[in-house]
mmCIF file of N, CA and C in Angstrom:
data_model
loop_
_atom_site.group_PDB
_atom_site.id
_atom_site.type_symbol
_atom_site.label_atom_id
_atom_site.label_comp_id
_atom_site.label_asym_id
_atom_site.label_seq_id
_atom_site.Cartn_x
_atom_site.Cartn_y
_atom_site.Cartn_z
ATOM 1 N N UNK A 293 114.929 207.925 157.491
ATOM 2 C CA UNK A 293 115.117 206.954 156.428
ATOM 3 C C UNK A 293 116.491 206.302 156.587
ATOM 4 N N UNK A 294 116.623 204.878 156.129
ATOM 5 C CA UNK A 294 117.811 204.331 156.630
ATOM 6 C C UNK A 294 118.335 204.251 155.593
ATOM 7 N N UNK A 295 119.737 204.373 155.566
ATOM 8 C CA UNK A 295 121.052 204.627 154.691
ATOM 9 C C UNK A 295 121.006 203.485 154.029
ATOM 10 N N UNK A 296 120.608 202.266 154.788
ATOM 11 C CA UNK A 296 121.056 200.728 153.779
ATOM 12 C C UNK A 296 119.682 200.525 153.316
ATOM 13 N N UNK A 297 119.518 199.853 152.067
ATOM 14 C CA UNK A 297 118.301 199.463 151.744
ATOM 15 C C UNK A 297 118.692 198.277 150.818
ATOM 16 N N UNK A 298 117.855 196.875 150.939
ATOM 17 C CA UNK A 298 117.776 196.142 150.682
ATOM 18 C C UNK A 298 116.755 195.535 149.678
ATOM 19 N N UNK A 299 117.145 195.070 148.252
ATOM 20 C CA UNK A 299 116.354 194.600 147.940
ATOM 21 C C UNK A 299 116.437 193.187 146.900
ATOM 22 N N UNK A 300 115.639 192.497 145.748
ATOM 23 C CA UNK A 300 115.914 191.174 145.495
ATOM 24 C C UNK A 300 114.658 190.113 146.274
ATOM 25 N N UNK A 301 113.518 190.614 147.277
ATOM 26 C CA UNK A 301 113.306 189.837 147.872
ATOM 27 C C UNK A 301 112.029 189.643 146.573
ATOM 28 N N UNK A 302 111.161 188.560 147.387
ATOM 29 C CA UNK A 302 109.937 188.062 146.741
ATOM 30 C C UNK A 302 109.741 186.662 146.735
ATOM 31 N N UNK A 303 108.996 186.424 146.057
ATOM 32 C CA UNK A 303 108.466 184.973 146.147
ATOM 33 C C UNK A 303 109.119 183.865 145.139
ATOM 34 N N UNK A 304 109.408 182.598 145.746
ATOM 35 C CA UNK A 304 110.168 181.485 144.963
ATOM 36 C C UNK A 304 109.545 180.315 145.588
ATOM 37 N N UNK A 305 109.592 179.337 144.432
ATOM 38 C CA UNK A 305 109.295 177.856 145.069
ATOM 39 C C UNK A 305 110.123 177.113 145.477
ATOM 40 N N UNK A 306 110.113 176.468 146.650
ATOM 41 C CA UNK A 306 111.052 175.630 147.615
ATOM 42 C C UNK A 306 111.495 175.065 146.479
ATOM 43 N N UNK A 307 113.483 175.114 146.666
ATOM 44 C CA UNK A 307 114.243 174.409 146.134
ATOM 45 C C UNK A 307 114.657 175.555 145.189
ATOM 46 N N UNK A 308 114.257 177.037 145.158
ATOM 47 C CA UNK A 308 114.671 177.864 144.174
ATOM 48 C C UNK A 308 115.660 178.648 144.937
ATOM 49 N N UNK A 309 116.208 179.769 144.185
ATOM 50 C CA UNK A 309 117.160 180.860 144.576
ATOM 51 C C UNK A 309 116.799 182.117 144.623
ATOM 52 N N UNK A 310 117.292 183.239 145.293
ATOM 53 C CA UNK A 310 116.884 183.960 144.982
ATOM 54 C C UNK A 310 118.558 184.957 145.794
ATOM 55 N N UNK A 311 118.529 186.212 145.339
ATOM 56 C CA UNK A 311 119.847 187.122 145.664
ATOM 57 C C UNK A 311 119.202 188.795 145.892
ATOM 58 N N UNK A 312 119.697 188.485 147.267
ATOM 59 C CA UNK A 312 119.494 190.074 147.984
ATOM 60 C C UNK A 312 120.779 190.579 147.884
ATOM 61 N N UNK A 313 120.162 192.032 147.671
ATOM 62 C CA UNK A 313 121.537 193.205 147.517
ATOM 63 C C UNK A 313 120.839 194.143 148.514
ATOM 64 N N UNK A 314 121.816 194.652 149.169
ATOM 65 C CA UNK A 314 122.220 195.872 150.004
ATOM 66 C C UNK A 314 122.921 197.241 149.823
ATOM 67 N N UNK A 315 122.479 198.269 149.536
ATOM 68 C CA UNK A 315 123.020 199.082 149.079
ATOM 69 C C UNK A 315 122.782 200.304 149.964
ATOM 70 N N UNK A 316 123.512 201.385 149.389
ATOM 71 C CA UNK A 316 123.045 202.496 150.291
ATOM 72 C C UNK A 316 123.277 203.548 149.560
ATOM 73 N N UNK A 317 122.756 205.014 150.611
ATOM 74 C CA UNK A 317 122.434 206.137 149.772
ATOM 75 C C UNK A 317 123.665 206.981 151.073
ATOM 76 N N UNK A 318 124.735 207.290 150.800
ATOM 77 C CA UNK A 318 125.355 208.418 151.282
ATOM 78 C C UNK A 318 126.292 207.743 152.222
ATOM 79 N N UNK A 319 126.371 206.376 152.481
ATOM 80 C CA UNK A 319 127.361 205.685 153.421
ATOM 81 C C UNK A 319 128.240 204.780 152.948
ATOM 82 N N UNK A 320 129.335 205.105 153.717
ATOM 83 C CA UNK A 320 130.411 204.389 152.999
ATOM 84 C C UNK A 320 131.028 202.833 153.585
ATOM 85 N N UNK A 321 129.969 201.545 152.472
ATOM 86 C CA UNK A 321 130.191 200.774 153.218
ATOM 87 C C UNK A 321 131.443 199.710 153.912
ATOM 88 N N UNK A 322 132.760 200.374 153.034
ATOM 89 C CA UNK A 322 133.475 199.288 152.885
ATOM 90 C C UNK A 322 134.352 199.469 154.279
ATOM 91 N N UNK A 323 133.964 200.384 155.301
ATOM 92 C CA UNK A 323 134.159 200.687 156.828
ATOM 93 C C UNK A 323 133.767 199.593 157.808
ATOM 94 N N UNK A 324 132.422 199.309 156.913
ATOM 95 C CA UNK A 324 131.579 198.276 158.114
ATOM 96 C C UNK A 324 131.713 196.578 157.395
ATOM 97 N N UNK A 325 131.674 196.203 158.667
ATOM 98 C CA UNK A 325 131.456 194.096 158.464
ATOM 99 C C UNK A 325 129.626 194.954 158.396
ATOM 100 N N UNK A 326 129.368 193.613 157.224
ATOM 101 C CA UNK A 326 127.913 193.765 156.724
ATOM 102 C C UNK A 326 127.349 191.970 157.148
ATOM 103 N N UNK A 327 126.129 192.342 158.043
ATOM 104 C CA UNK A 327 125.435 191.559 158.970
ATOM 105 C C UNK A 327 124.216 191.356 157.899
ATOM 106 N N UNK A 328 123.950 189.835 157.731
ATOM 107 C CA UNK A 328 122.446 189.612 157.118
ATOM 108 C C UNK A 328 121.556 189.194 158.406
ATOM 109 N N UNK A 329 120.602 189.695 158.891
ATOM 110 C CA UNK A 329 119.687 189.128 159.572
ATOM 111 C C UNK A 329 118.213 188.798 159.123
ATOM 112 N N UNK A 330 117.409 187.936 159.737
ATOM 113 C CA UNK A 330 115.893 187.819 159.095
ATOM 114 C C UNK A 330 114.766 187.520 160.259
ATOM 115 N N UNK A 331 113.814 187.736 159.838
ATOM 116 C CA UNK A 331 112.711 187.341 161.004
ATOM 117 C C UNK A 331 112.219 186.429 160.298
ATOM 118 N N UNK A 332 111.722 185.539 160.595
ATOM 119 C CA UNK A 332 110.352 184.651 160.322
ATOM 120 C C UNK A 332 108.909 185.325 160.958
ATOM 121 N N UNK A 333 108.282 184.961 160.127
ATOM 122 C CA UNK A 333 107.041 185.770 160.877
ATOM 123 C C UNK A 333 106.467 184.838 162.026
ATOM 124 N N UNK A 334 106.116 185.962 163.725
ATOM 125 C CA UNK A 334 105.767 184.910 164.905
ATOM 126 C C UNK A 334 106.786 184.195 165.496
ATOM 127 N N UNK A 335 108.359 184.684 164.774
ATOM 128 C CA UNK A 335 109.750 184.404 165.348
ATOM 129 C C UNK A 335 110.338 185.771 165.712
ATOM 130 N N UNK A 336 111.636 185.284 166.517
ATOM 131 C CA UNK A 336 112.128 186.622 166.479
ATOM 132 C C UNK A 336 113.818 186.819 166.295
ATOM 133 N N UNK A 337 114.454 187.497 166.027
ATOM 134 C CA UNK A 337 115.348 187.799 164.755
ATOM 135 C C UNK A 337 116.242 186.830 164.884
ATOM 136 N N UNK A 338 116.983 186.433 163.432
ATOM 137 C CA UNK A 338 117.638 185.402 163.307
ATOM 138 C C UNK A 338 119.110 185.996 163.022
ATOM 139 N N UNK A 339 120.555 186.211 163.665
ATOM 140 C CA UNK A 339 121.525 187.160 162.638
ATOM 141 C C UNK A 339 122.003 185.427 161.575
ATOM 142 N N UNK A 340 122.125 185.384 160.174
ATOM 143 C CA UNK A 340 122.190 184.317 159.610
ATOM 144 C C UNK A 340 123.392 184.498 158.845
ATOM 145 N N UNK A 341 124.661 185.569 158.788
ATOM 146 C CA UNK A 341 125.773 185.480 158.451
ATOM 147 C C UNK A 341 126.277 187.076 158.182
ATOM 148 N N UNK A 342 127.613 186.855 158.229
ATOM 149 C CA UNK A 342 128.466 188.242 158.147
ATOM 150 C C UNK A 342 129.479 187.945 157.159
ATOM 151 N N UNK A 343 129.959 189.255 156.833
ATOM 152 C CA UNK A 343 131.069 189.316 156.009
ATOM 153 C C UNK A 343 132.014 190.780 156.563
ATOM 154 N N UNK A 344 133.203 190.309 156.603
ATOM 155 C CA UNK A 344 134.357 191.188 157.046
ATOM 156 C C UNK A 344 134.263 192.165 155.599
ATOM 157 N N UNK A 345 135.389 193.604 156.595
ATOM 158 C CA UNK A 345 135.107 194.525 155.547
ATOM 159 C C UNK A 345 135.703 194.182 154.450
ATOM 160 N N UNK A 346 137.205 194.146 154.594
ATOM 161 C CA UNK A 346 137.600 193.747 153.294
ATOM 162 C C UNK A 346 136.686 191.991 152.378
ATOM 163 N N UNK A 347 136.202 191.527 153.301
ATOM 164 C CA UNK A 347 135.315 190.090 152.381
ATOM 165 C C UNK A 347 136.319 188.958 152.734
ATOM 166 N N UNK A 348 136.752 188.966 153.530
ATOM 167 C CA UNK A 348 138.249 187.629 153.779
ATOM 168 C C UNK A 348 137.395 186.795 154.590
ATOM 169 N N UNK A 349 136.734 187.276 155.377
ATOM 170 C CA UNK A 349 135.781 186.077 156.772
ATOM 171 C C UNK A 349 134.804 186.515 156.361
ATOM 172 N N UNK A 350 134.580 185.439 156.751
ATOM 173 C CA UNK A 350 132.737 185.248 156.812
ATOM 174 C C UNK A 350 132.355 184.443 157.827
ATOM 175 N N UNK A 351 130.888 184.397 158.109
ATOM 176 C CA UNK A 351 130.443 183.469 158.882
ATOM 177 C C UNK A 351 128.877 183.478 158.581
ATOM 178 N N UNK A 352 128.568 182.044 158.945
ATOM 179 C CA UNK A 352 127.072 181.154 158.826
ATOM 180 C C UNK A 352 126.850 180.761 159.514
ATOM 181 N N UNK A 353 125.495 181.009 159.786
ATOM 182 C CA UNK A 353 124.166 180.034 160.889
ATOM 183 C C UNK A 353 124.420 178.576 160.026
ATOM 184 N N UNK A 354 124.312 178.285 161.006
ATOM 185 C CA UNK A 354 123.726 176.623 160.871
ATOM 186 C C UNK A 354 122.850 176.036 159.449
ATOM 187 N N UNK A 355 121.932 176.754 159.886
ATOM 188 C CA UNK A 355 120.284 177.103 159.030
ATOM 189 C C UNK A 355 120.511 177.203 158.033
ATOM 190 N N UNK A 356 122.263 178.168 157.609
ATOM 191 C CA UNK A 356 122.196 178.465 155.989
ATOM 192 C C UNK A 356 123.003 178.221 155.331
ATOM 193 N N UNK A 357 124.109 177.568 156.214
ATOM 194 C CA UNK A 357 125.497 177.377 155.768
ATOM 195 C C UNK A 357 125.382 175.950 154.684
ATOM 196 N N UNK A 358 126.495 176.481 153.777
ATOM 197 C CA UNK A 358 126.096 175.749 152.504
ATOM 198 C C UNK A 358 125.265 176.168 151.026
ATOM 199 N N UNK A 359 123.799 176.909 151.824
ATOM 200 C CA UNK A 359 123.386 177.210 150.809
ATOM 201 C C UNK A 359 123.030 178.459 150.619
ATOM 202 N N UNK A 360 123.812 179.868 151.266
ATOM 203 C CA UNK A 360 123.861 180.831 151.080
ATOM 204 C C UNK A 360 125.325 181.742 150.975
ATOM 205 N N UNK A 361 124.883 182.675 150.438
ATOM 206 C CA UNK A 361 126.706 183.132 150.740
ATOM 207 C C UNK A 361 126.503 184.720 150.369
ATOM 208 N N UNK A 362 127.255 185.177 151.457
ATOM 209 C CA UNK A 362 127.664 186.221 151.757
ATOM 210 C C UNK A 362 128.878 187.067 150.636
ATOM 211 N N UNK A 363 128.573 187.873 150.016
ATOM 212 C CA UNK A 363 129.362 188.585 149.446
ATOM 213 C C UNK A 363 129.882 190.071 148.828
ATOM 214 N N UNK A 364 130.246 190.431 148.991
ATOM 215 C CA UNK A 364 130.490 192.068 149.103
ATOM 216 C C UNK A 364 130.933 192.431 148.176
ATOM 217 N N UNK A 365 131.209 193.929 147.313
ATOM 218 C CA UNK A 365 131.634 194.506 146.463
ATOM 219 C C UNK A 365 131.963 196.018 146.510
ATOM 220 N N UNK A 366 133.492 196.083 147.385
ATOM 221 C CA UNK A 366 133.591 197.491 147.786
ATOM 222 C C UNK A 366 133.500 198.583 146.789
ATOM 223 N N UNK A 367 133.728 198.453 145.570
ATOM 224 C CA UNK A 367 134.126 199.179 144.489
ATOM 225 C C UNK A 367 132.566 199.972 144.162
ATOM 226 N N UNK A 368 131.395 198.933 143.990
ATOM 227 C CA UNK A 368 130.440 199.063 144.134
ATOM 228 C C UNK A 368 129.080 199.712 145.030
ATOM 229 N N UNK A 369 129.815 200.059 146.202
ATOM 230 C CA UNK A 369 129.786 200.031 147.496
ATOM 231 C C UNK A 369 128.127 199.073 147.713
ATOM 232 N N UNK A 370 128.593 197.915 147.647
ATOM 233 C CA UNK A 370 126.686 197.030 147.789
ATOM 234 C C UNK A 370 127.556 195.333 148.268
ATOM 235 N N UNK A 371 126.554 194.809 149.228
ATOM 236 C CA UNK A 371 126.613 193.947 149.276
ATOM 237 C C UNK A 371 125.558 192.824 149.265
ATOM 238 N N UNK A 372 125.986 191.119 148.724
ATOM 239 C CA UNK A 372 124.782 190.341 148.244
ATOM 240 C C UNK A 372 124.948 189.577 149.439
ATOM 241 N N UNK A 373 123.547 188.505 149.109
ATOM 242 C CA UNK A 373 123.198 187.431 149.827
ATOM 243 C C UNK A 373 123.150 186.798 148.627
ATOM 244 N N UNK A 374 123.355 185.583 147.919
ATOM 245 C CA UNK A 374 123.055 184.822 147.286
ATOM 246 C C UNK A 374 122.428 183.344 147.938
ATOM 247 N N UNK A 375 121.168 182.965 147.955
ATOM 248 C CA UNK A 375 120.237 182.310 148.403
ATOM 249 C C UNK A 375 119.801 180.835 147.405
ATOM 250 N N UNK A 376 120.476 179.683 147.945
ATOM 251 C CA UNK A 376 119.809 178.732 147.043
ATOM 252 C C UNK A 376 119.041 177.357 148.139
ATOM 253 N N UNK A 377 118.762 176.713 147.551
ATOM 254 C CA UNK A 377 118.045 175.424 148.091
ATOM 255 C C UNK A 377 116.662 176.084 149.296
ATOM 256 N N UNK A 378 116.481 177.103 148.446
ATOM 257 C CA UNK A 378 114.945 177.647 149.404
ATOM 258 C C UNK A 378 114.379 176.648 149.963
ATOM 259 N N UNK A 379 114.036 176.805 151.395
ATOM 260 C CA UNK A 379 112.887 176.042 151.990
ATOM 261 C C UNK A 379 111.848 177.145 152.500
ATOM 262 N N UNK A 380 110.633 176.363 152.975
ATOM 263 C CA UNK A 380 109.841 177.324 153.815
ATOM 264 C C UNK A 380 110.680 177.817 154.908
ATOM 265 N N UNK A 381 111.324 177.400 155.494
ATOM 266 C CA UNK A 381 111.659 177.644 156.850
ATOM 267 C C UNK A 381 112.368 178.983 156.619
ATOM 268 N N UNK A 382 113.135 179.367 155.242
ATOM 269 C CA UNK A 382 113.329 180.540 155.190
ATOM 270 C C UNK A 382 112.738 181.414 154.822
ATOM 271 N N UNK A 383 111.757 181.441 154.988
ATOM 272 C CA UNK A 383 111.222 182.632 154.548
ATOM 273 C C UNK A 383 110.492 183.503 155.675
ATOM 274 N N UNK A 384 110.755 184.779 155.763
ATOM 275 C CA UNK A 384 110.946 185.953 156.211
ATOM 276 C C UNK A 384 111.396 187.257 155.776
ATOM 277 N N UNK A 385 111.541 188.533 156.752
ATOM 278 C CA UNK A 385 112.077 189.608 156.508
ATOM 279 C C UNK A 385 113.372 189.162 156.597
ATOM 280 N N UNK A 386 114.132 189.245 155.339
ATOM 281 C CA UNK A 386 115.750 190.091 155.233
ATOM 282 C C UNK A 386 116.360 191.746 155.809
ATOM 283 N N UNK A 387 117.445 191.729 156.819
ATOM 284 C CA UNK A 387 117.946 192.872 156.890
ATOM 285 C C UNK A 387 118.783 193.088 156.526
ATOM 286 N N UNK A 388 119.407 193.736 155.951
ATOM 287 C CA UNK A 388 120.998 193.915 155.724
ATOM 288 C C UNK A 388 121.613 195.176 157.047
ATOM 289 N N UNK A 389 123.048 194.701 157.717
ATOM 290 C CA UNK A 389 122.896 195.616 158.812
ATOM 291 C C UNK A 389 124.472 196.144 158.953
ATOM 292 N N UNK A 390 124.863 197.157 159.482
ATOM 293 C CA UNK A 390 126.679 197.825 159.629
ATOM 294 C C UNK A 390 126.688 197.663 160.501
ATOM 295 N N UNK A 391 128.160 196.475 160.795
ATOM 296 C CA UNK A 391 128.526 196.688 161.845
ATOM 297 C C UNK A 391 130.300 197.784 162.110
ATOM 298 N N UNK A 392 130.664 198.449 163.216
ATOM 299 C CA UNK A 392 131.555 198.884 163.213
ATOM 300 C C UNK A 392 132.531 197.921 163.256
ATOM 301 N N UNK A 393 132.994 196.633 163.705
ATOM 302 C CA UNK A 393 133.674 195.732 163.677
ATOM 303 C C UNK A 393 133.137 193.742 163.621
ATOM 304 N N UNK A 394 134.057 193.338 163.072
ATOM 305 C CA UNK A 394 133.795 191.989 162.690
ATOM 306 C C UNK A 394 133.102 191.033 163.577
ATOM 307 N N UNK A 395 134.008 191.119 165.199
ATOM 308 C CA UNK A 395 133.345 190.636 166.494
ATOM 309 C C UNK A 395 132.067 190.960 166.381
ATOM 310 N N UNK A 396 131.807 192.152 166.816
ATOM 311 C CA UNK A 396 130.025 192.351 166.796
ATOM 312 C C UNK A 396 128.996 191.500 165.720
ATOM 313 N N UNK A 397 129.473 190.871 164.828
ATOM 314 C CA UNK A 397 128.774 190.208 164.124
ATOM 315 C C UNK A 397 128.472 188.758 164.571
ATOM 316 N N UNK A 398 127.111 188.363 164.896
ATOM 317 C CA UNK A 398 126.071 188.783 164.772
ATOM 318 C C UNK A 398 125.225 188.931 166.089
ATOM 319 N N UNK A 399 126.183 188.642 167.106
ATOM 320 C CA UNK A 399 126.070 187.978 168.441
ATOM 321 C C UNK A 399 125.674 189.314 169.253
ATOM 322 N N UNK A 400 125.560 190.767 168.715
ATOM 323 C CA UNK A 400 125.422 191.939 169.407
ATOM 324 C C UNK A 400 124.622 192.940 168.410
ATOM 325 N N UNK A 401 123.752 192.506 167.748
ATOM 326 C CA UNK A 401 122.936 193.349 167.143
ATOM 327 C C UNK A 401 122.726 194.446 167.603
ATOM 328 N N UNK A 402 122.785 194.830 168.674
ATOM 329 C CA UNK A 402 122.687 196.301 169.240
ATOM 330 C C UNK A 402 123.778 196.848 169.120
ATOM 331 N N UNK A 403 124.874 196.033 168.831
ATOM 332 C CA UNK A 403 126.125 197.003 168.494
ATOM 333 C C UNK A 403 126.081 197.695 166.499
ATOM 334 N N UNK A 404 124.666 197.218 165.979
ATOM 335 C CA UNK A 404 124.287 197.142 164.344
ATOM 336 C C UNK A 404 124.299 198.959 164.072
ATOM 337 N N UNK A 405 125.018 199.534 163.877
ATOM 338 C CA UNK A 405 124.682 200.719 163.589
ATOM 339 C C UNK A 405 123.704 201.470 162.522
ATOM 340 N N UNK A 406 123.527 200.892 162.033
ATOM 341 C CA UNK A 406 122.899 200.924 160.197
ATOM 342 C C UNK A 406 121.627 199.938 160.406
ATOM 343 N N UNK A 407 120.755 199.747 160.015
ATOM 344 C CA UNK A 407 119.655 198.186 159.619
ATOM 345 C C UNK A 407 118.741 198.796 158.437
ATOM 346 N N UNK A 408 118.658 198.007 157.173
ATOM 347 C CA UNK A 408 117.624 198.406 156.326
ATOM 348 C C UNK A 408 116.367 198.413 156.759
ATOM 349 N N UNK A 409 115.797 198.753 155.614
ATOM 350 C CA UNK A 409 114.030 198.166 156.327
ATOM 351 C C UNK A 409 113.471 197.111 155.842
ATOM 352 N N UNK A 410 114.302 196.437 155.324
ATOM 353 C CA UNK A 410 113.872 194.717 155.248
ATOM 354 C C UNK A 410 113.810 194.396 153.936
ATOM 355 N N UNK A 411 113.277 193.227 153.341
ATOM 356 C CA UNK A 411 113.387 192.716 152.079
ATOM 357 C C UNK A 411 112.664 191.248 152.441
ATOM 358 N N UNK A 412 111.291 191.320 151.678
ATOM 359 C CA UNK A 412 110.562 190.137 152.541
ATOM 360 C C UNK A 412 110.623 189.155 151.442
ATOM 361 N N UNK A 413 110.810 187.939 151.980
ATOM 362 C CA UNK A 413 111.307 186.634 151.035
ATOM 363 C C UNK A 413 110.199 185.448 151.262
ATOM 364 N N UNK A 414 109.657 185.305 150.539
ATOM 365 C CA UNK A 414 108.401 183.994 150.365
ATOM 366 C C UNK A 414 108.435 183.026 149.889
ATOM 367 N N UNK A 415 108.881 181.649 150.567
ATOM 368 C CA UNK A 415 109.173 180.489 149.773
ATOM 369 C C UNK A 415 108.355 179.341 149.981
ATOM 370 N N UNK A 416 107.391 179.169 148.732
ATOM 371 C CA UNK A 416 106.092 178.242 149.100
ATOM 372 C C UNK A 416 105.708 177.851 147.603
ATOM 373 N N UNK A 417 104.975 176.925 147.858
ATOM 374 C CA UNK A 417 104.903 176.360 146.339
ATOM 375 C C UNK A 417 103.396 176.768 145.812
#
């Protein structure tokens, strides 16, 4: 069973919002840069933004920049996705993923130590 688990997902109509949280059971996240990745279904994985441990950097895909955002809450130990201007094109599995350092994000997913088991997001009218 994986330490991070993700959830918030479900169904919205294009042009809506929706906010994934990441949390975990026994790990301490404020060690790791936290990686959002997603599949589309019949695609294959997308990494679509990171956040440094302390939350100072970040970074965005193309795809989402603007209308998503990355944000963390060490105190809490959980981190969000906040998701607006839904299109179809996003919709897919959400991962939330640990990385041991900031570089590795998102360009080395095999360096992901942690990956939830997803959080599936449906955006259709």
């Amino acid at each position: 069973q994986s330490p991070l688990v993700e959830s918030g997902g479900g169904q919205v109509q294009p042009g809506g919002s929706l906010t994934l949280s990441c949390g975990t059971s026994g790990l301490q996240l404020d060690i790791f840069t936290i990686g959002w990745f997603r599949q589309a279904p019949g695609k294959g994985r997308e990494g679509i933004s990171c956040v440094s441990k302390g939350g100072v950097d970040t970074w965005y895909a193309s795809s989402v920049e603007g209308r998503f955002t990355n944000s963390r809450d060490n105190a809490k130990n959980t981190a969000t996705l906040h998701m607006n201007s839904l299109t179809p094109e996003d919709t897919g599995t959400y991962y939330c993923v640990a990385f041991p350092a900031y570089h590795y994000c998102p360009s080395r997913p095999d360096f992901g130590t942690k990956w939830g088991q997803g959080t599936r997001v449906t955006v259709s009218s």
